[in-house]
CSV table of C-alpha atoms in Angstrom, one decimal:
chain,number,residue,atom,x,y,z
A,1,UNK,CA,0.2,6.1,11.2
A,2,UNK,CA,-0.5,2.9,13.0
A,3,UNK,CA,-3.0,3.7,15.5
A,4,UNK,CA,-6.8,2.9,15.0
A,5,UNK,CA,-9.6,3.8,16.7
A,6,UNK,CA,-12.2,0.6,16.5
A,7,UNK,CA,-16.0,0.9,17.8
A,8,UNK,CA,-17.6,-2.5,18.4
A,9,UNK,CA,-21.2,-2.5,19.6
A,10,UNK,CA,-21.4,-0.1,22.3
A,11,UNK,CA,-17.5,-0.4,23.2
A,12,UNK,CA,-14.9,1.8,21.6
A,13,UNK,CA,-11.3,0.4,21.7
A,14,UNK,CA,-7.8,1.8,20.9
A,15,UNK,CA,-5.7,-0.3,18.7
A,16,UNK,CA,-2.1,-0.7,17.2
A,17,UNK,CA,-1.5,-1.8,13.4
A,18,UNK,CA,1.3,-4.5,13.3
A,19,UNK,CA,3.0,-3.0,10.4
A,20,UNK,CA,6.5,-4.7,11.3
A,21,UNK,CA,5.2,-8.2,11.5
A,22,UNK,CA,2.5,-8.1,9.3
A,23,UNK,CA,3.3,-5.2,6.9
A,24,UNK,CA,1.6,-6.5,3.7
A,25,UNK,CA,-1.7,-7.2,5.6
A,26,UNK,CA,-1.7,-4.0,7.4
A,27,UNK,CA,-1.1,-2.1,3.9
A,28,UNK,CA,-4.2,-4.1,2.2
A,29,UNK,CA,-6.7,-3.6,5.3
A,30,UNK,CA,-5.8,0.2,5.5
A,31,UNK,CA,-6.8,0.8,2.1
A,32,UNK,CA,-10.6,-0.1,3.0
A,33,UNK,CA,-10.3,2.7,5.9
A,34,UNK,CA,-12.5,3.7,7.4
A,35,UNK,CA,-14.2,0.3,7.1
A,36,UNK,CA,-17.7,-0.6,8.6
A,37,UNK,CA,-19.4,-4.3,9.1
A,38,UNK,CA,-21.0,-6.2,11.3
A,39,UNK,CA,-19.6,-8.7,13.7
A,40,UNK,CA,-21.0,-12.4,14.6
A,41,UNK,CA,-20.1,-14.9,16.9
A,42,UNK,CA,-17.5,-17.4,15.8
A,43,UNK,CA,-18.8,-21.1,15.0
A,44,UNK,CA,-15.9,-23.3,15.8
A,45,UNK,CA,-13.3,-21.1,17.1
A,46,UNK,CA,-14.1,-20.6,20.8
A,47,UNK,CA,-14.4,-17.0,22.0
A,48,UNK,CA,-14.4,-14.6,19.2
A,49,UNK,CA,-16.2,-12.6,17.0
A,50,UNK,CA,-15.7,-12.6,13.1
A,51,UNK,CA,-16.4,-10.5,10.1
A,52,UNK,CA,-17.1,-12.8,7.3
A,53,UNK,CA,-15.8,-11.6,4.0
A,54,UNK,CA,-16.8,-14.3,1.6
A,55,UNK,CA,-14.5,-14.7,-1.5
A,56,UNK,CA,-12.9,-11.2,-1.1
A,57,UNK,CA,-9.0,-11.8,-2.2
A,58,UNK,CA,-6.9,-9.5,-0.5
A,59,UNK,CA,-3.8,-11.0,-2.7
A,60,UNK,CA,-2.0,-12.1,0.6
A,61,UNK,CA,-0.3,-14.8,1.8
A,62,UNK,CA,0.3,-15.5,5.3
A,63,UNK,CA,2.8,-13.6,7.6
A,64,UNK,CA,2.9,-13.2,11.4
A,65,UNK,CA,-0.1,-16.3,11.4
A,66,UNK,CA,-1.6,-17.9,14.0
A,67,UNK,CA,-3.8,-20.4,15.2
A,68,UNK,CA,-4.3,-18.9,18.5
A,69,UNK,CA,-4.9,-15.2,18.7
A,70,UNK,CA,-4.9,-14.1,22.6
A,71,UNK,CA,-7.8,-11.8,23.6
A,72,UNK,CA,-7.5,-8.5,21.8
A,73,UNK,CA,-5.6,-9.5,18.8
A,74,UNK,CA,-7.2,-9.1,15.5
A,75,UNK,CA,-6.2,-11.7,12.7
A,76,UNK,CA,-7.2,-11.8,9.0
A,77,UNK,CA,-7.4,-15.0,7.4
A,78,UNK,CA,-6.6,-14.5,3.5
A,79,UNK,CA,-8.9,-17.3,2.3
A,80,UNK,CA,-7.9,-20.8,0.7
A,81,UNK,CA,-10.0,-23.8,2.1
A,82,UNK,CA,-12.4,-21.3,4.0
A,83,UNK,CA,-14.0,-18.0,3.2
A,84,UNK,CA,-11.7,-14.9,3.8
A,85,UNK,CA,-12.4,-13.4,7.3
A,86,UNK,CA,-11.3,-11.2,10.2
A,87,UNK,CA,-11.5,-12.3,13.6
A,88,UNK,CA,-11.2,-10.5,17.0
A,89,UNK,CA,-10.4,-13.0,19.9
A,90,UNK,CA,-12.1,-12.0,23.3
A,91,UNK,CA,-11.0,-15.2,25.1
A,92,UNK,CA,-9.7,-18.8,24.0
A,93,UNK,CA,-9.7,-19.2,20.6
A,94,UNK,CA,-8.5,-22.1,18.2
A,95,UNK,CA,-8.9,-20.8,14.9
A,96,UNK,CA,-11.0,-23.0,12.9
A,97,UNK,CA,-13.8,-23.6,10.3
A,98,UNK,CA,-15.8,-26.7,9.5
A,99,UNK,CA,-12.6,-27.5,7.1
A,100,UNK,CA,-10.3,-27.9,10.4
A,101,UNK,CA,-7.7,-25.7,11.8
A,102,UNK,CA,-6.8,-22.5,10.1
A,103,UNK,CA,-4.3,-19.6,10.7
A,104,UNK,CA,-4.7,-16.0,10.2
A,105,UNK,CA,-2.3,-13.2,9.9
A,106,UNK,CA,-2.0,-11.0,13.5
A,107,UNK,CA,-2.3,-7.6,12.1
A,108,UNK,CA,-3.9,-5.5,14.8
A,109,UNK,CA,-3.6,-5.3,18.8
A,110,UNK,CA,-6.2,-3.8,20.9
A,111,UNK,CA,-4.2,-1.3,23.3
A,112,UNK,CA,-7.1,0.2,25.3
A,113,UNK,CA,-10.6,-1.2,26.4
A,114,UNK,CA,-9.5,-4.7,26.9
A,115,UNK,CA,-12.0,-5.0,30.0
A,116,UNK,CA,-14.9,-4.6,27.7
A,117,UNK,CA,-14.1,-7.7,25.6
A,118,UNK,CA,-15.5,-10.1,28.3
A,119,UNK,CA,-19.0,-8.0,27.7
A,120,UNK,CA,-18.8,-7.7,23.9
A,121,UNK,CA,-18.5,-11.2,23.0
A,122,UNK,CA,-21.3,-12.8,25.4
A,123,UNK,CA,-23.2,-9.8,23.8
A,124,UNK,CA,-22.7,-10.7,20.0
A,125,UNK,CA,-23.4,-14.2,21.1
A,126,UNK,CA,-26.9,-13.8,23.0
A,127,UNK,CA,-28.0,-10.5,21.3
A,128,UNK,CA,-26.9,-11.2,17.8
A,129,UNK,CA,-24.6,-9.0,15.1
A,130,UNK,CA,-23.2,-5.6,16.5
A,131,UNK,CA,-21.8,-3.0,14.3
A,132,UNK,CA,-18.0,-2.5,14.1
A,133,UNK,CA,-16.0,0.3,12.6
A,134,UNK,CA,-12.2,0.7,12.0
A,135,UNK,CA,-10.9,4.0,11.6
A,136,UNK,CA,-7.5,5.9,11.9
A,137,UNK,CA,-6.8,7.5,15.3
């Protein structure tokens, strides 16, 4: 099944796994479902929120990777020169770290609730970390 329900802060989003474009990333992530964590605001990348994953090794390389995810796209950076992370773009993003530009695997796309992204991002920035939960729909 390629549909997900994502709850971030007070908002709920429907989403689609990009199984054709990023099959290995989707497979690795879905093994963790249901997955719950916290999102914090990005530091270098612009209008996005992220889940820091430290040195977690998904055993992945790049697939369907981008440095410029569109609002509503979720990418997974598999690690390397910076820590492993998951990023949700809510506006303009140029994915980077203190090491410079990065690229992450676009593996989830939000399909509903996009109008709430404009509230979610500033909420995380000004009110702090928010809960996030990924589960099968």
